[in-house]
Coordinates of C-alpha atoms and ligand atoms in Angstrom, one line a residue:
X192 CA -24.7 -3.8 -3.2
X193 CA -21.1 -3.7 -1.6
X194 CA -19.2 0.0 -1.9
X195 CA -16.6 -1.8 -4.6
X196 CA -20.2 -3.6 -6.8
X197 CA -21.4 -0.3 -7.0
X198 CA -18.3 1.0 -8.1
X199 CA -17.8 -1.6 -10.6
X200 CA -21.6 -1.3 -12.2
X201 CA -20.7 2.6 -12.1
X202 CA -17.7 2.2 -14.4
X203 CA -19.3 -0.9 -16.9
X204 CA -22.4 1.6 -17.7
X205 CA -19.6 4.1 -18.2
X206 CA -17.2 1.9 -21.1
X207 CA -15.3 4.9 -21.7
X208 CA -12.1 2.8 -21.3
X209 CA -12.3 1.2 -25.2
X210 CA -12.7 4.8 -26.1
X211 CA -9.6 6.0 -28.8
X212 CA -7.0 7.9 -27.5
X213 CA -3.8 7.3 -29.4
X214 CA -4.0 11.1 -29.9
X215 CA -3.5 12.3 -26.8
X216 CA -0.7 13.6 -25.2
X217 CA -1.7 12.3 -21.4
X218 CA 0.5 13.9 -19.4
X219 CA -0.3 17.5 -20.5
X220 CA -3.9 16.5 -20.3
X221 CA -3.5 15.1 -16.5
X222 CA -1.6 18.2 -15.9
X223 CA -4.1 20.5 -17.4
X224 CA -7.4 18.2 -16.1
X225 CA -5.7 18.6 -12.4
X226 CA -5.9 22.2 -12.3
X227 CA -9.1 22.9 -13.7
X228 CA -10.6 20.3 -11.1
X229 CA -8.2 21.3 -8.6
X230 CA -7.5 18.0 -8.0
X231 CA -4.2 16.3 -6.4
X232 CA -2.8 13.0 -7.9
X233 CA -1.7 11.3 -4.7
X234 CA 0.7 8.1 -5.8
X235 CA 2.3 5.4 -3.8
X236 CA 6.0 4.0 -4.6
X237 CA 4.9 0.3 -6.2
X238 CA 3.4 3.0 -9.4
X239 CA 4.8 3.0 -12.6
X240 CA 7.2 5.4 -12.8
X241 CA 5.2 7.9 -15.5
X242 CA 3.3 7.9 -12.5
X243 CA 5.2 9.0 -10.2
X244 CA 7.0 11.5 -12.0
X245 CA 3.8 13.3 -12.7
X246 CA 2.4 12.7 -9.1
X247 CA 1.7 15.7 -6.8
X248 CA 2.7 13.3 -3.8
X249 CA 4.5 10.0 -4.2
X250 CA 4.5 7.9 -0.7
X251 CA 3.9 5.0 1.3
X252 CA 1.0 4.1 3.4
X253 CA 1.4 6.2 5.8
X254 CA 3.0 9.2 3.9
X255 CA -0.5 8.8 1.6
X256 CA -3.0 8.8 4.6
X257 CA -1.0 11.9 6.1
X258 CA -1.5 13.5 2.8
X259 CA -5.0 12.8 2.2
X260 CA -5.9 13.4 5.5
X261 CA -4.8 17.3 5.3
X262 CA -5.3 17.9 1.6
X263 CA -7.6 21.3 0.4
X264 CA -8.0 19.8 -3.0
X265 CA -11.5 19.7 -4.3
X266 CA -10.9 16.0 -5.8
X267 CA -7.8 13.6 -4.9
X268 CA -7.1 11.2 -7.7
X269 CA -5.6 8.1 -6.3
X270 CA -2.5 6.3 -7.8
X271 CA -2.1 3.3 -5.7
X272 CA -5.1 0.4 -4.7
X273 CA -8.8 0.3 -3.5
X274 CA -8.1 0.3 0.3
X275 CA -6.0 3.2 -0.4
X276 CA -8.8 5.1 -2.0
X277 CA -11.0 4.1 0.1
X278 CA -8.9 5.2 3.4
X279 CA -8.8 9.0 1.5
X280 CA -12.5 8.7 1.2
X281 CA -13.1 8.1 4.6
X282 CA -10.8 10.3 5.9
X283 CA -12.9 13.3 3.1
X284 CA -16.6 12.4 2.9
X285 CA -17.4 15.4 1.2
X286 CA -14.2 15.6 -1.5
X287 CA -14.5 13.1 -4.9
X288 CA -11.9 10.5 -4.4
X289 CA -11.2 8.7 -7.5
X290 CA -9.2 5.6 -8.4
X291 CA -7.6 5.0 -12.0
X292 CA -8.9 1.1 -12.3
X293 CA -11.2 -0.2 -9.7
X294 CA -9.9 -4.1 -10.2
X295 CA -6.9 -2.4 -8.7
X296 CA -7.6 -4.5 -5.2
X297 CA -4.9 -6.2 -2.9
X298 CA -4.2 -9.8 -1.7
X299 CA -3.6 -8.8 1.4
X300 CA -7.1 -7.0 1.8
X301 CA -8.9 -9.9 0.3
X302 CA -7.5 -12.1 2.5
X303 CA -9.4 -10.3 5.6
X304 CA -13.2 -10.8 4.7
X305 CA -15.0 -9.2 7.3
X306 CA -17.9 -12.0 8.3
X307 CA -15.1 -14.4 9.2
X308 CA -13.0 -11.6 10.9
X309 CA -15.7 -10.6 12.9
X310 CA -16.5 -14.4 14.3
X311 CA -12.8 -14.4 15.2
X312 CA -13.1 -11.3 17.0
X313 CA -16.5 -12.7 18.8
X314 CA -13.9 -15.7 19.7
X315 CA -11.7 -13.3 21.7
X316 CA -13.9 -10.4 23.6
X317 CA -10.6 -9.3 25.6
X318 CA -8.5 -8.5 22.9
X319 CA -7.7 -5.3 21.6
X320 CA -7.6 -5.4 17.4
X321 CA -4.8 -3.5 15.6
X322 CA -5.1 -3.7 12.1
X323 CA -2.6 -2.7 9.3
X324 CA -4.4 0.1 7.0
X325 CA -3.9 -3.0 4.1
X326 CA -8.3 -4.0 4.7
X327 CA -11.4 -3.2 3.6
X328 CA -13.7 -0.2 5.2
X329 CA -15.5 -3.2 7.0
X330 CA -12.0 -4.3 8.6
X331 CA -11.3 -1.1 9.7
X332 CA -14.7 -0.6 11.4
X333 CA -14.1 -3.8 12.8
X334 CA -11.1 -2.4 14.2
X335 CA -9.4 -0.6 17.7
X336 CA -6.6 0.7 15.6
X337 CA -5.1 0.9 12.7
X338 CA -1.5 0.5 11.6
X339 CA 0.9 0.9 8.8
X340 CA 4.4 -0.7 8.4
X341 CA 6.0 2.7 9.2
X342 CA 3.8 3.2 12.6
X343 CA 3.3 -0.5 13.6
X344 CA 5.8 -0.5 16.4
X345 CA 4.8 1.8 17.7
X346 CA 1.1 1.5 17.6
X347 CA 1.8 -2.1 19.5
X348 CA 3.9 0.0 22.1
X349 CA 1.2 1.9 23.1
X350 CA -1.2 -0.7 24.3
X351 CA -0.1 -2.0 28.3
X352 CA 2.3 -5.0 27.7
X353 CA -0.9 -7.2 29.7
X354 CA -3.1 -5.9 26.3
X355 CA -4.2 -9.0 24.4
X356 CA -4.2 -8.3 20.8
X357 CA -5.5 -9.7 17.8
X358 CA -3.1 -8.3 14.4
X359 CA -4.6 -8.7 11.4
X360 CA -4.5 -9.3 8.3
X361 CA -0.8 -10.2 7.6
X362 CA 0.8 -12.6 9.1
X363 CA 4.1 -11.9 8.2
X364 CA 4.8 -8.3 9.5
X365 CA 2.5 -9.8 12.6
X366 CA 5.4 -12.7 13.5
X367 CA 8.0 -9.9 13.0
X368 CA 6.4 -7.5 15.5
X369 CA 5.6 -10.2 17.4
X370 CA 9.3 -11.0 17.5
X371 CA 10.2 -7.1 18.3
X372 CA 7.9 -6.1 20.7
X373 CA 8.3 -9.7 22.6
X374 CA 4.6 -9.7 22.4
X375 CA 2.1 -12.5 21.7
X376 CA -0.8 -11.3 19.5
X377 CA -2.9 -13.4 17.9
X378 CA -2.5 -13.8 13.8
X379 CA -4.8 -13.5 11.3
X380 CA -3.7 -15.7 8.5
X381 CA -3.5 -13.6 5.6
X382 CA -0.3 -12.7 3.2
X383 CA 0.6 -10.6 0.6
X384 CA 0.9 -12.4 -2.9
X385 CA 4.0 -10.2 -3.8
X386 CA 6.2 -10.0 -0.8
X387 CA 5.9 -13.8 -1.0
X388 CA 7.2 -14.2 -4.4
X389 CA 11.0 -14.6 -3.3
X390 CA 12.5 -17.4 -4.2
X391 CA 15.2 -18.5 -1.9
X392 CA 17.1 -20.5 -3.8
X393 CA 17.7 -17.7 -6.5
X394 CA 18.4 -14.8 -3.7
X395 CA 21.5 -17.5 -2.6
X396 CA 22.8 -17.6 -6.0
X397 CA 22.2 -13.7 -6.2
X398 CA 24.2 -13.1 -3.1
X399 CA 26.8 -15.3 -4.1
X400 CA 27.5 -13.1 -7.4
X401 CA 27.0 -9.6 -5.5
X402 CA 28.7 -10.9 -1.7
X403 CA 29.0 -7.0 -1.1
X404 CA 25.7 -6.4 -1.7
X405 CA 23.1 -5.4 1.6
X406 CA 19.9 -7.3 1.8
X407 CA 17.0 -5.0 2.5
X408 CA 13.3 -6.1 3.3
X409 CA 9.6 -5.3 4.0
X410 CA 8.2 -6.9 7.2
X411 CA 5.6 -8.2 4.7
X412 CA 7.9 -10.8 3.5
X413 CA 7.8 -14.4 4.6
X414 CA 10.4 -14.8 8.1
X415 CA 13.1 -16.6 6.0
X416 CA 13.8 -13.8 4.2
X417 CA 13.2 -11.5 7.4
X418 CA 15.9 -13.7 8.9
X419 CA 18.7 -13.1 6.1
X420 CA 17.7 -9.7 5.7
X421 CA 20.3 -6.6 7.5
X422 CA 17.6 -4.2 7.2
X423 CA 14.0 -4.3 8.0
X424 CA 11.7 -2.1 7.2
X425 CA 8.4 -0.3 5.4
X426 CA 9.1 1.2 2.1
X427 CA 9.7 4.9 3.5
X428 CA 12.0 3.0 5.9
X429 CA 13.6 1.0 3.3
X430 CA 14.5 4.3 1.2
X431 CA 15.6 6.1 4.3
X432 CA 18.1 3.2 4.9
X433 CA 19.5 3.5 1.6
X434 CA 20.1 6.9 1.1
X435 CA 21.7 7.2 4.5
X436 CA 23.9 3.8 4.6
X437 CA 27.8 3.7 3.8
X438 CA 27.0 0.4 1.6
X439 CA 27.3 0.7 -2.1
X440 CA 25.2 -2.2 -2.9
X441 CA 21.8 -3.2 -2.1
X442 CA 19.4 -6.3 -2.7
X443 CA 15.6 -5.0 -2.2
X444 CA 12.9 -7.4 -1.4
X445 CA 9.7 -5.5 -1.7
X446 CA 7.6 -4.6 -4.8
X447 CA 10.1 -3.5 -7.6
X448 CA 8.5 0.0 -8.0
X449 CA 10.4 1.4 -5.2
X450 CA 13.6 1.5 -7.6
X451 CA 13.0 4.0 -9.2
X452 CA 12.8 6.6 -6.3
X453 CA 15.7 4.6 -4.5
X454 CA 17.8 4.6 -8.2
X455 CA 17.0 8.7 -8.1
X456 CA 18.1 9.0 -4.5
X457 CA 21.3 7.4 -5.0
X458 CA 22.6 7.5 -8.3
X459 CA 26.2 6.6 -6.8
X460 CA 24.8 3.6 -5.6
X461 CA 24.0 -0.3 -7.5
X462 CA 20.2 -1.5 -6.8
X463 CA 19.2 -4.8 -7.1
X464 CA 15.8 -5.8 -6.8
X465 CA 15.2 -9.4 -5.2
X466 CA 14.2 -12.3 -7.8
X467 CA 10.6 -14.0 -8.0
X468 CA 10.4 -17.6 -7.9
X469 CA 8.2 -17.3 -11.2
X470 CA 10.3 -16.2 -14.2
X471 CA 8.9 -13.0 -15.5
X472 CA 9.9 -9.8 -17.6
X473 CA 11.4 -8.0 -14.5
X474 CA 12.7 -11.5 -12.8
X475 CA 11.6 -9.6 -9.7
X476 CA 8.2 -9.3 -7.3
X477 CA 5.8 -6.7 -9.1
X478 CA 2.1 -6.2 -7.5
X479 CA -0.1 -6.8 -10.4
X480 CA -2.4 -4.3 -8.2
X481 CA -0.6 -1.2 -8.6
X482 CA 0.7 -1.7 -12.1
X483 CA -3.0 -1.9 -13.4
X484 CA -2.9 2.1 -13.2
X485 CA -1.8 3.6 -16.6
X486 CA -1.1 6.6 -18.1
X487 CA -4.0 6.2 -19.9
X488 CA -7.0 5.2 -17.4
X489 CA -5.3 8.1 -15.1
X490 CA -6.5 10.7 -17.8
X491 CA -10.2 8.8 -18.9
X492 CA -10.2 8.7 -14.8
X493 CA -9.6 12.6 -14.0
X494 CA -11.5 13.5 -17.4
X495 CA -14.9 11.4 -16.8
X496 CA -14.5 11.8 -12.6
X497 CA -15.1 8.4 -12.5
X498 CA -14.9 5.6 -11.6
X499 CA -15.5 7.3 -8.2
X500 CA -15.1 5.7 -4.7
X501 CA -18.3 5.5 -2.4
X502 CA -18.3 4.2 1.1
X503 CA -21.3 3.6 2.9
X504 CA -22.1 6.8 5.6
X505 CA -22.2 5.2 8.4
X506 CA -19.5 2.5 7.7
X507 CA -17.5 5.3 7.3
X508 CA -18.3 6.7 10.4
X509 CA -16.9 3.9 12.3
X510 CA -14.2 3.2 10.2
X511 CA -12.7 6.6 10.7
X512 CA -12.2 6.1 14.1
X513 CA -9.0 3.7 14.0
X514 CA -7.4 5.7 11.2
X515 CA -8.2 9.0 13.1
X516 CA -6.2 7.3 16.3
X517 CA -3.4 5.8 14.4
X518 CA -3.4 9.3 12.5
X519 CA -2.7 10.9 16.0
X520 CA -0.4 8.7 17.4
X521 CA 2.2 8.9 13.9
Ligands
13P698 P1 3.9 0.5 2.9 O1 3.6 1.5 1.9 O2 3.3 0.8 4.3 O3 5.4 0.2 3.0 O4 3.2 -0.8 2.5 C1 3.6 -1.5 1.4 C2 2.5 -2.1 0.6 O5 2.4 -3.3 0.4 C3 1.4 -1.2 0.2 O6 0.4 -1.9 -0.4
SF4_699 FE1 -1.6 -5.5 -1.6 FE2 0.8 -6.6 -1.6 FE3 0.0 -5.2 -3.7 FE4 0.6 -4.0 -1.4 S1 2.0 -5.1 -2.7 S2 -1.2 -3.7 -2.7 S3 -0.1 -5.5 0.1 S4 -0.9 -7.2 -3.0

C-alpha cells in the first residue's frame, strides 16, 4: 500500500467526517485542541482565509518547510496539500503530522509519477536533478535537490554552469529559469492546473479597463502571461513586491488566496486578481486543492489526530536528503 492508500483506508474506517457538528464553535475548539496537543497549525497563503487568520504560521513553500523544519511542537497540523505534509513529515519522523483532507493532492505533483521519472532519469546518467518541493516523497528521493519558487534561482546558480540538469515537474517555472539563468535544463512536462487557468483574452480586456494597473505573476504560469507580466515571482515574492512598490494598482495571476494577506498588507492599495478562462463564483484561478480544507475538517482533524501522514522509513531517509540541502542553501 502507497503512504497516501494507507492514509486514505485510515480515514474511511475512521467516517468521522458525516459526524454532526453544527454546534460547535470551531475556532475556539482548534484554539483550545491546539494547546492541549501542543500542536502548531502551519497554513500556506492559497487557504481560506478562516484559515489563515487562525493559523500559527501562514507562508509559502518555502516559509512552510523553514517552519516545519525548526518547529518544538508535539504535532503540526497542516493547512495546505499532501506534498506539503508530507515534506513536514519527512523533515519530523518522530512528531504526528496531520493534514485536514487527504484528497487535498496537487496537479503539479501528480503530474510527476515516479516510475516514469525514474526511466527519464535512467535516460540521462550525467545530469544533476533539481526538483521543485511541488512532488511526491518518491520524487524527492529520486532527487539531487530540491527547490521552491522563492530559492530556485538560486539553487540553479549553485550547480557549475557545465552541470547538466534535469528540472522537474513544472515546466513552466523550468522555461522561466531556463530563460534567467541562460541555462538549458531538461523539462519535465508537468503544469499546474491553476496557474494555467488564465485566460488571455479576458486579462486584455481587464487591462484595458484598469491601464494603471501592474501585472504580477508566479513563474508557474504559462510564458505568455510571464511575458506580459512586470513582476515575477513566488508568492512571498509576489507580496514583497506589493507592499514595497509605488503602484497603486495591481493584477495578480496566482491562486486567489493570496488576496487576502496582500488586501491586509496594503489597504491603501486596489487588488485585482487575474480572471480564469472558465466562468466561476470568483471569475479568478482558485486551487480546488487547498480550498478542500475547512473550518470544519480542521477541528474533526486536530480532535480525532487523524487522518495522519505516514511515509515509508526508509523513503524518508532518502528523501530528506534534497530538502536538507536545499534547506541549507536558503
Ligand atoms: P510557492 O508557495 O512556492 O509560491 O508555490 C505556490 C504553489 O503553487 C504552492 O502549491
Ligand atoms: Fe498544486 Fe497548483 Fe494547487 Fe499549488 S496551486 S497545490 S501547484 S495544483
Amino acid at each position: 500500500m502507497t503512504t497516501l492508500e494507507t492514509a486514505k483506508a485510515q480515514l474511511e474506517t475512521n467516517g468521522f467526517l458525516d459526524i454532526d457538528t453544527s454546534n460547535i464553535d470551531y475556532i475556539a475548539e482548534i484554539k483550545r485542541l491546539k494547546k492541549e496537543k501542543n500542536a502548531i497549525l502551519l497554513a500556506h497563503y492559497y487557504q481560506i482565509d478562516e484559515i489563515q487568520k487562525i493559523a500559527d504560521f501562514v507562508g509559502d513553500s518555502l516559509a512552510l518547510a523553514q517552519q516545519a523544519a525548526k518547529t518544538d511542537a508535539d504535532m503540526i497540523i497542516f493547512a495546505g496539500v499532501h506534498f506539503m505534509a508530507e515534506t513536514a513529515k519527512i523533515l519530523n519522523p518522530d512528531k504526528k503530522v496531520i493534514l485536514p483532507d487527504l484528497k487535498a493532492g496537487c496537479s503539479l505533483a501528480d503530474s510527476c509519477p515516479p516510475e516514469a521519472f525514474s526511466e527519464f532519469k535512467k535516460q540521462h546518467p550525467n545530469h544533476k536533478v533539481v526538483t521543485y518541493i511541488n512532488c511526491s516523497a518518491d520524487i524527492k528521493a529520486l532527487s539531487d535537490i530540491v527547490c521552491t519558487s522563492s530559492n530556485a534561482r538560486k539553487i540553479i546558480d549553485s550547480f557549475p554552469e557545465n552541470q547538466p540538469i534535469i528540472f522537474a515537474p513544472d515546466r513552466n517555472l523550468g522555461a522561466y529559469l531556463n530563460k534567467e539563468t541562460g541555462r538549458d535544463m531538461l523539462l519535465w512536462d508537468g503544469a499546474c492546473i491553476v496557474h494555467e487557468a488564465f485566460s488571455m483574452e479576458k486579462l486584455i480586456e481587464l487591462v484595458q479597463k484598469h491601464p494603471d494597473a501592474e501585472l504580477i505573476a508566479h513563474p508557474e504560469s504559462e510564458a505568455h502571461m510571464l511575458k506580459a507580466a512586470k513582476y515575477i515571482g513566488s508568492t512571498a515574492g509576489l507580496l514583497n513586491h506589493v507592499k514595497q512598490s509605488k503602484k497603486k494598482k495591481f493584477i495578480v495571476a496566482t491562486e486567489v488566496g493570496i488576496l487576502f494577506q496582500m488586501m491586509q498588507d496594503n489597504p491603501d492599495k486596489e487588488i485585482i486578481a487575474a480572471p480564469a478562462k472558465e466562468d466561476n463564483t470568483c471569475a479568478c484561478s482558485e486551487c480546488a486543492f487547498m480550498k478542500m480544507n475547512t473550518l470544519k475538517k480542521l477541528y474533526l482533524c486536530l480532535k480525532h489526530e487523524l487522518p495522519n501522514i505516514e511515509v515509508d522509513a526508509e523513503l524518508s531517509k532518502k528523501a530528506i536528503i534534497p530538502i536538507q540541502r536545499m534547506l541549507e542553501l536558503s
